[in-house]
Amino acid sequence: SYVLTQSPSVSVAPGQTARVTCGGNNIATKNVHWYRQKPGQAPVLVLYNDSDRPSGIPERFSGSSSGNTATLTISRVAAGDEADYYCQVWDDNSDRPVFGGGAKLTVL
Amino acid sequence: QITLKESGPQVMKPTQTLTLTCTFSGFSLTTGGVGVGWIRQPPGKALQWLGIIYWDDDKRYSPSVQRRLTITKGTSKNQVVLTMINMDPVDTATYYCVHTRRGFGAFDMWGQGTMVTVSS
């Protein structure tokens, strides 16, 4: 089955740019979706299809995908961006979704 | 505006059967392409997809729970029901219902989640 790998933690200073990565075999051939989960809250979709933003998600959130790595980029990071971030793809072979293990973004 | 809300027991004993109801608004499960899924999250752990039911009653289940899980449309047109038999303490988690569309691949709206604790 398809596996997505995320580094467990990412730290960044306020105002800087955070990059959260998601690894998977030929992930660039799949649509990657990203979710933000703040403590005690349900996840929220922040990017879909690699780089599209749902309504209400600021332009500071962007995404890209190449080869075996997809990246969620958050520019001008603020304390309110502290959260767990999950990547997800749809595995066409099994017709089932796959989630990464999540990455905790800490704003120093 | 799409909303979803999960309801069901908060505490249960091992071997019991879990029944959770997802009550939604803002969309219809009779509309082509629409799907409602279930995702759970054990305390401090990652998201685990459980299953999904589509407008045409097509269903997909995670292999890890397939033998114990059934997802059905509720008697009310705006409800989806999750049934999981033989609950175990490892099933302790927050259970979310989610909205999606066939071919979209992402879960664009989530319920607030309901915490289910399995303990003897």
PDB file of C-alpha atoms in Angstrom:
ATOM      1  CA  SER A   1       0.000   0.000   0.000  1.00  0.00           C
ATOM      2  CA  TYR A   2       1.051   3.588  -0.574  1.00  0.00           C
ATOM      3  CA  VAL A   3       2.960   5.242   2.265  1.00  0.00           C
ATOM      4  CA  LEU A   4       3.401   8.937   3.068  1.00  0.00           C
ATOM      5  CA  THR A   5       6.273  10.014   5.303  1.00  0.00           C
ATOM      6  CA  GLN A   6       6.437  13.294   7.198  1.00  0.00           C
ATOM      7  CA  SER A   7       9.177  14.570   9.482  1.00  0.00           C
ATOM      8  CA  PRO A   8       7.597  14.720  12.940  1.00  0.00           C
ATOM      9  CA  SER A   9       8.530  18.295  13.733  1.00  0.00           C
ATOM     10  CA  VAL A  10       9.366  21.599  12.096  1.00  0.00           C
ATOM     11  CA  SER A  11      10.466  24.717  13.960  1.00  0.00           C
ATOM     12  CA  VAL A  12      10.604  28.255  12.640  1.00  0.00           C
ATOM     13  CA  ALA A  13      10.947  31.751  14.033  1.00  0.00           C
ATOM     14  CA  PRO A  14       8.071  34.222  13.685  1.00  0.00           C
ATOM     15  CA  GLY A  15       8.083  36.012  10.359  1.00  0.00           C
ATOM     16  CA  GLN A  16      10.143  33.338   8.678  1.00  0.00           C
ATOM     17  CA  THR A  17       9.084  30.701   6.164  1.00  0.00           C
ATOM     18  CA  ALA A  18       8.138  27.180   7.246  1.00  0.00           C
ATOM     19  CA  ARG A  19       8.360  24.215   4.937  1.00  0.00           C
ATOM     20  CA  VAL A  20       6.588  20.977   5.791  1.00  0.00           C
ATOM     21  CA  THR A  21       7.464  18.048   3.581  1.00  0.00           C
ATOM     22  CA  CYS A  22       5.634  14.868   2.653  1.00  0.00           C
ATOM     23  CA  GLY A  23       7.436  11.979   1.013  1.00  0.00           C
ATOM     24  CA  GLY A  24       5.919   9.287  -1.166  1.00  0.00           C
ATOM     25  CA  ASN A  25       6.857   7.219  -4.176  1.00  0.00           C
ATOM     26  CA  ASN A  26       6.357   9.413  -7.264  1.00  0.00           C
ATOM     27  CA  ILE A  27       4.135  11.684  -5.202  1.00  0.00           C
ATOM     28  CA  ALA A  28       4.358  14.275  -7.957  1.00  0.00           C
ATOM     29  CA  THR A  29       1.990  12.105  -9.989  1.00  0.00           C
ATOM     30  CA  LYS A  30      -0.698  12.367  -7.326  1.00  0.00           C
ATOM     31  CA  ASN A  31      -2.849  15.177  -6.000  1.00  0.00           C
ATOM     32  CA  VAL A  32      -1.623  16.074  -2.541  1.00  0.00           C
ATOM     33  CA  HIS A  33      -3.896  17.623   0.059  1.00  0.00           C
ATOM     34  CA  TRP A  34      -2.853  19.324   3.295  1.00  0.00           C
ATOM     35  CA  TYR A  35      -4.704  19.746   6.588  1.00  0.00           C
ATOM     36  CA  ARG A  36      -3.983  21.931   9.600  1.00  0.00           C
ATOM     37  CA  GLN A  37      -5.049  20.727  13.035  1.00  0.00           C
ATOM     38  CA  LYS A  38      -4.778  23.089  15.968  1.00  0.00           C
ATOM     39  CA  PRO A  39      -4.849  21.613  19.496  1.00  0.00           C
ATOM     40  CA  GLY A  40      -8.291  20.394  20.479  1.00  0.00           C
ATOM     41  CA  GLN A  41      -9.783  21.160  17.083  1.00  0.00           C
ATOM     42  CA  ALA A  42     -10.804  19.203  14.017  1.00  0.00           C
ATOM     43  CA  PRO A  43      -8.494  19.274  11.008  1.00  0.00           C
ATOM     44  CA  VAL A  44      -9.075  21.919   8.337  1.00  0.00           C
ATOM     45  CA  LEU A  45      -8.215  21.572   4.662  1.00  0.00           C
ATOM     46  CA  VAL A  46      -5.632  24.255   3.816  1.00  0.00           C
ATOM     47  CA  LEU A  47      -4.449  23.095   0.378  1.00  0.00           C
ATOM     48  CA  TYR A  48      -5.868  20.689  -2.170  1.00  0.00           C
ATOM     49  CA  ASN A  49      -4.488  19.371  -5.447  1.00  0.00           C
ATOM     50  CA  ASP A  50      -0.938  20.297  -4.423  1.00  0.00           C
ATOM     51  CA  SER A  51      -1.378  24.050  -4.350  1.00  0.00           C
ATOM     52  CA  ASP A  52      -5.018  25.194  -4.477  1.00  0.00           C
ATOM     53  CA  ARG A  53      -6.375  27.069  -1.482  1.00  0.00           C
ATOM     54  CA  PRO A  54      -9.940  26.639  -0.221  1.00  0.00           C
ATOM     55  CA  SER A  55     -11.886  29.775   0.450  1.00  0.00           C
ATOM     56  CA  GLY A  56     -10.645  31.552   3.540  1.00  0.00           C
ATOM     57  CA  ILE A  57      -7.096  30.177   3.510  1.00  0.00           C
ATOM     58  CA  PRO A  58      -4.572  33.031   3.196  1.00  0.00           C
ATOM     59  CA  GLU A  59      -2.101  33.324   0.337  1.00  0.00           C
ATOM     60  CA  ARG A  60       0.708  32.690   2.845  1.00  0.00           C
ATOM     61  CA  PHE A  61      -0.099  29.003   2.384  1.00  0.00           C
ATOM     62  CA  SER A  62       1.299  27.525  -0.799  1.00  0.00           C
ATOM     63  CA  GLY A  63       2.291  24.103  -2.045  1.00  0.00           C
ATOM     64  CA  SER A  64       4.406  22.286  -4.553  1.00  0.00           C
ATOM     65  CA  SER A  65       5.273  18.754  -5.528  1.00  0.00           C
ATOM     66  CA  SER A  66       8.192  17.244  -7.383  1.00  0.00           C
ATOM     67  CA  GLY A  67       9.567  13.752  -7.657  1.00  0.00           C
ATOM     68  CA  ASN A  68       9.033  11.983  -4.353  1.00  0.00           C
ATOM     69  CA  THR A  69       8.382  15.058  -2.195  1.00  0.00           C
ATOM     70  CA  ALA A  70       5.470  17.430  -1.732  1.00  0.00           C
ATOM     71  CA  THR A  71       5.948  20.611   0.249  1.00  0.00           C
ATOM     72  CA  LEU A  72       3.595  22.862   2.155  1.00  0.00           C
ATOM     73  CA  THR A  73       5.097  26.322   2.499  1.00  0.00           C
ATOM     74  CA  ILE A  74       3.884  28.841   5.035  1.00  0.00           C
ATOM     75  CA  SER A  75       5.340  32.299   4.655  1.00  0.00           C
ATOM     76  CA  ARG A  76       5.473  35.010   7.325  1.00  0.00           C
ATOM     77  CA  VAL A  77       4.771  32.469  10.028  1.00  0.00           C
ATOM     78  CA  ALA A  78       2.907  33.669  13.098  1.00  0.00           C
ATOM     79  CA  ALA A  79       2.171  32.066  16.445  1.00  0.00           C
ATOM     80  CA  GLY A  80      -1.309  31.193  15.209  1.00  0.00           C
ATOM     81  CA  ASP A  81       0.193  28.843  12.627  1.00  0.00           C
ATOM     82  CA  GLU A  82       1.375  26.484  15.331  1.00  0.00           C
ATOM     83  CA  ALA A  83      -0.403  23.227  14.639  1.00  0.00           C
ATOM     84  CA  ASP A  84      -0.068  19.705  13.335  1.00  0.00           C
ATOM     85  CA  TYR A  85      -0.021  19.476   9.555  1.00  0.00           C
ATOM     86  CA  TYR A  86      -1.057  16.323   7.688  1.00  0.00           C
ATOM     87  CA  CYS A  87      -0.599  15.462   4.042  1.00  0.00           C
ATOM     88  CA  GLN A  88      -2.976  13.110   2.239  1.00  0.00           C
ATOM     89  CA  VAL A  89      -3.323  11.542  -1.179  1.00  0.00           C
ATOM     90  CA  TRP A  90      -5.798   9.198  -2.817  1.00  0.00           C
ATOM     91  CA  ASP A  91      -4.246   5.845  -3.658  1.00  0.00           C
ATOM     92  CA  ASP A  92      -5.783   4.981  -7.006  1.00  0.00           C
ATOM     93  CA  ASN A  93      -4.621   1.377  -6.776  1.00  0.00           C
ATOM     94  CA  SER A  94      -6.685   0.689  -3.664  1.00  0.00           C
ATOM     95  CA  ASP A  95      -9.222   3.478  -4.224  1.00  0.00           C
ATOM     96  CA  ARG A  96      -8.599   4.617  -0.655  1.00  0.00           C
ATOM     97  CA  PRO A  97      -7.055   7.705   0.939  1.00  0.00           C
ATOM     98  CA  VAL A  98      -3.701   7.679   2.675  1.00  0.00           C
ATOM     99  CA  PHE A  99      -2.565  10.102   5.374  1.00  0.00           C
ATOM    100  CA  GLY A 100       0.934  11.028   6.415  1.00  0.00           C
ATOM    101  CA  GLY A 101       1.928  10.713  10.040  1.00  0.00           C
ATOM    102  CA  GLY A 102       1.682  14.445  10.638  1.00  0.00           C
ATOM    103  CA  ALA A 103       4.241  17.135  11.408  1.00  0.00           C
ATOM    104  CA  LYS A 104       4.120  19.463  14.375  1.00  0.00           C
ATOM    105  CA  LEU A 105       4.972  23.046  13.458  1.00  0.00           C
ATOM    106  CA  THR A 106       6.446  24.985  16.356  1.00  0.00           C
ATOM    107  CA  VAL A 107       6.839  28.752  16.172  1.00  0.00           C
ATOM    108  CA  LEU A 108       9.847  29.650  18.293  1.00  0.00           C
TER     109      LEU A 108
ATOM    110  CA  GLN B   1     -22.791  26.078   4.186  1.00  0.00           C
ATOM    111  CA  ILE B   2     -21.827  22.475   4.881  1.00  0.00           C
ATOM    112  CA  THR B   3     -21.847  21.264   8.465  1.00  0.00           C
ATOM    113  CA  LEU B   4     -21.415  17.807   9.969  1.00  0.00           C
ATOM    114  CA  LYS B   5     -21.827  16.663  13.540  1.00  0.00           C
ATOM    115  CA  GLU B   6     -21.053  13.317  15.125  1.00  0.00           C
ATOM    116  CA  SER B   7     -23.082  11.811  17.945  1.00  0.00           C
ATOM    117  CA  GLY B   8     -22.887   8.629  19.951  1.00  0.00           C
ATOM    118  CA  PRO B   9     -21.596   7.119  23.186  1.00  0.00           C
ATOM    119  CA  GLN B  10     -18.603   8.620  24.923  1.00  0.00           C
ATOM    120  CA  VAL B  11     -17.666   5.553  26.950  1.00  0.00           C
ATOM    121  CA  MET B  12     -18.066   1.897  26.206  1.00  0.00           C
ATOM    122  CA  LYS B  13     -16.737  -1.453  27.302  1.00  0.00           C
ATOM    123  CA  PRO B  14     -14.602  -3.895  25.330  1.00  0.00           C
ATOM    124  CA  THR B  15     -16.500  -6.217  22.960  1.00  0.00           C
ATOM    125  CA  GLN B  16     -19.425  -3.803  22.708  1.00  0.00           C
ATOM    126  CA  THR B  17     -20.658  -2.443  19.383  1.00  0.00           C
ATOM    127  CA  LEU B  18     -20.097   1.226  18.580  1.00  0.00           C
ATOM    128  CA  THR B  19     -22.780   3.119  16.701  1.00  0.00           C
ATOM    129  CA  LEU B  20     -22.033   6.693  15.673  1.00  0.00           C
ATOM    130  CA  THR B  21     -24.318   8.956  13.710  1.00  0.00           C
ATOM    131  CA  CYS B  22     -23.162  11.766  11.457  1.00  0.00           C
ATOM    132  CA  THR B  23     -25.862  14.382  10.942  1.00  0.00           C
ATOM    133  CA  PHE B  24     -25.106  16.806   8.153  1.00  0.00           C
ATOM    134  CA  SER B  25     -26.565  19.824   6.399  1.00  0.00           C
ATOM    135  CA  GLY B  26     -25.738  21.944   3.395  1.00  0.00           C
ATOM    136  CA  PHE B  27     -25.532  19.055   0.966  1.00  0.00           C
ATOM    137  CA  SER B  28     -27.427  15.950  -0.064  1.00  0.00           C
ATOM    138  CA  LEU B  29     -26.153  12.400  -0.156  1.00  0.00           C
ATOM    139  CA  THR B  30     -28.376  11.867  -3.175  1.00  0.00           C
ATOM    140  CA  THR B  31     -26.315  14.297  -5.262  1.00  0.00           C
ATOM    141  CA  GLY B  32     -23.998  12.599  -7.723  1.00  0.00           C
ATOM    142  CA  GLY B  33     -20.409  12.373  -6.517  1.00  0.00           C
ATOM    143  CA  VAL B  34     -21.018  13.199  -2.863  1.00  0.00           C
ATOM    144  CA  GLY B  35     -19.409  11.064  -0.189  1.00  0.00           C
ATOM    145  CA  VAL B  36     -19.370  10.987   3.608  1.00  0.00           C
ATOM    146  CA  GLY B  37     -16.432   9.381   5.332  1.00  0.00           C
ATOM    147  CA  TRP B  38     -15.185   8.556   8.801  1.00  0.00           C
ATOM    148  CA  ILE B  39     -11.715   9.297  10.134  1.00  0.00           C
ATOM    149  CA  ARG B  40     -10.473   8.693  13.656  1.00  0.00           C
ATOM    150  CA  GLN B  41      -7.566   9.931  15.732  1.00  0.00           C
ATOM    151  CA  PRO B  42      -6.300   8.119  18.830  1.00  0.00           C
ATOM    152  CA  PRO B  43      -5.075  10.493  21.540  1.00  0.00           C
ATOM    153  CA  GLY B  44      -1.764  12.016  20.504  1.00  0.00           C
ATOM    154  CA  LYS B  45      -1.626  10.051  17.287  1.00  0.00           C
ATOM    155  CA  ALA B  46      -2.154  10.573  13.577  1.00  0.00           C
ATOM    156  CA  LEU B  47      -5.343  10.545  11.540  1.00  0.00           C
ATOM    157  CA  GLN B  48      -6.652   7.122  10.488  1.00  0.00           C
ATOM    158  CA  TRP B  49      -9.121   6.836   7.648  1.00  0.00           C
ATOM    159  CA  LEU B  50     -11.862   4.278   8.357  1.00  0.00           C
ATOM    160  CA  GLY B  51     -14.261   4.269   5.457  1.00  0.00           C
ATOM    161  CA  ILE B  52     -16.581   6.135   3.149  1.00  0.00           C
ATOM    162  CA  ILE B  53     -20.029   5.858   1.617  1.00  0.00           C
ATOM    163  CA  TYR B  54     -20.989   7.552  -1.641  1.00  0.00           C
ATOM    164  CA  TRP B  55     -24.235   8.883  -3.019  1.00  0.00           C
ATOM    165  CA  ASP B  56     -24.755   5.670  -4.990  1.00  0.00           C
ATOM    166  CA  ASP B  57     -24.220   3.503  -1.883  1.00  0.00           C
ATOM    167  CA  ASP B  58     -20.752   2.471  -3.032  1.00  0.00           C
ATOM    168  CA  LYS B  59     -18.507   1.951  -0.003  1.00  0.00           C
ATOM    169  CA  ARG B  60     -14.818   1.668   0.750  1.00  0.00           C
ATOM    170  CA  TYR B  61     -13.296   0.502   4.048  1.00  0.00           C
ATOM    171  CA  SER B  62      -9.825   0.559   5.509  1.00  0.00           C
ATOM    172  CA  PRO B  63      -8.363  -2.970   5.492  1.00  0.00           C
ATOM    173  CA  SER B  64      -7.427  -2.526   9.158  1.00  0.00           C
ATOM    174  CA  VAL B  65     -11.062  -2.364  10.283  1.00  0.00           C
ATOM    175  CA  GLN B  66     -12.917  -3.828   7.315  1.00  0.00           C
ATOM    176  CA  ARG B  67     -14.068  -6.951   9.137  1.00  0.00           C
ATOM    177  CA  ARG B  68     -15.586  -4.922  11.972  1.00  0.00           C
ATOM    178  CA  LEU B  69     -16.904  -1.816  10.255  1.00  0.00           C
ATOM    179  CA  THR B  70     -20.121  -1.010   8.440  1.00  0.00           C
ATOM    180  CA  ILE B  71     -21.131   2.402   7.126  1.00  0.00           C
ATOM    181  CA  THR B  72     -24.707   2.982   6.036  1.00  0.00           C
ATOM    182  CA  LYS B  73     -27.034   5.794   5.171  1.00  0.00           C
ATOM    183  CA  GLY B  74     -29.319   6.678   8.033  1.00  0.00           C
ATOM    184  CA  THR B  75     -33.065   6.511   8.085  1.00  0.00           C
ATOM    185  CA  SER B  76     -33.027  10.289   7.816  1.00  0.00           C
ATOM    186  CA  LYS B  77     -31.751  11.577   4.490  1.00  0.00           C
ATOM    187  CA  ASN B  78     -29.170  13.746   6.234  1.00  0.00           C
ATOM    188  CA  GLN B  79     -27.514  11.039   8.306  1.00  0.00           C
ATOM    189  CA  VAL B  80     -24.764   8.457   7.924  1.00  0.00           C
ATOM    190  CA  VAL B  81     -24.216   5.733  10.493  1.00  0.00           C
ATOM    191  CA  LEU B  82     -20.952   4.042  11.490  1.00  0.00           C
ATOM    192  CA  THR B  83     -21.172   0.652  13.189  1.00  0.00           C
ATOM    193  CA  MET B  84     -18.054  -1.019  14.557  1.00  0.00           C
ATOM    194  CA  ILE B  85     -18.301  -4.343  16.343  1.00  0.00           C
ATOM    195  CA  ASN B  86     -16.090  -5.842  18.998  1.00  0.00           C
ATOM    196  CA  MET B  87     -14.638  -2.591  20.264  1.00  0.00           C
ATOM    197  CA  ASP B  88     -11.258  -2.701  21.990  1.00  0.00           C
ATOM    198  CA  PRO B  89      -9.301  -0.174  24.062  1.00  0.00           C
ATOM    199  CA  VAL B  90      -7.099   0.477  21.011  1.00  0.00           C
ATOM    200  CA  ASP B  91     -10.204   1.885  19.310  1.00  0.00           C
ATOM    201  CA  THR B  92     -10.232   4.744  21.804  1.00  0.00           C
ATOM    202  CA  ALA B  93     -10.133   7.831  19.617  1.00  0.00           C
ATOM    203  CA  THR B  94     -11.852  10.953  18.417  1.00  0.00           C
ATOM    204  CA  TYR B  95     -14.077   9.995  15.507  1.00  0.00           C
ATOM    205  CA  TYR B  96     -14.713  12.536  12.746  1.00  0.00           C
ATOM    206  CA  CYS B  97     -17.179  12.447   9.888  1.00  0.00           C
ATOM    207  CA  VAL B  98     -16.137  14.253   6.734  1.00  0.00           C
ATOM    208  CA  HIS B  99     -17.519  15.434   3.405  1.00  0.00           C
ATOM    209  CA  THR B 100     -15.898  14.698   0.071  1.00  0.00           C
ATOM    210  CA  ARG B 101     -16.697  14.204  -3.597  1.00  0.00           C
ATOM    211  CA  ARG B 102     -15.830  11.276  -5.849  1.00  0.00           C
ATOM    212  CA  GLY B 103     -12.698  12.141  -7.756  1.00  0.00           C
ATOM    213  CA  PHE B 104     -11.853  15.157  -5.594  1.00  0.00           C
ATOM    214  CA  GLY B 105      -9.802  13.135  -3.141  1.00  0.00           C
ATOM    215  CA  ALA B 106      -9.751  15.644  -0.311  1.00  0.00           C
ATOM    216  CA  PHE B 107     -11.977  15.995   2.732  1.00  0.00           C
ATOM    217  CA  ASP B 108     -13.148  19.565   2.538  1.00  0.00           C
ATOM    218  CA  MET B 109     -15.397  19.713   5.565  1.00  0.00           C
ATOM    219  CA  TRP B 110     -15.055  17.991   8.928  1.00  0.00           C
ATOM    220  CA  GLY B 111     -17.329  17.509  11.886  1.00  0.00           C
ATOM    221  CA  GLN B 112     -16.145  18.651  15.297  1.00  0.00           C
ATOM    222  CA  GLY B 113     -15.399  15.066  16.278  1.00  0.00           C
ATOM    223  CA  THR B 114     -16.618  12.908  19.117  1.00  0.00           C
ATOM    224  CA  MET B 115     -14.343  11.205  21.625  1.00  0.00           C
ATOM    225  CA  VAL B 116     -15.023   7.531  22.264  1.00  0.00           C
ATOM    226  CA  THR B 117     -13.269   5.809  25.145  1.00  0.00           C
ATOM    227  CA  VAL B 118     -13.212   2.030  25.363  1.00  0.00           C
ATOM    228  CA  SER B 119     -12.370   0.787  28.836  1.00  0.00           C
ATOM    229  CA  SER B 120     -13.306  -2.046  31.114  1.00  0.00           C
TER     230      SER B 120
END
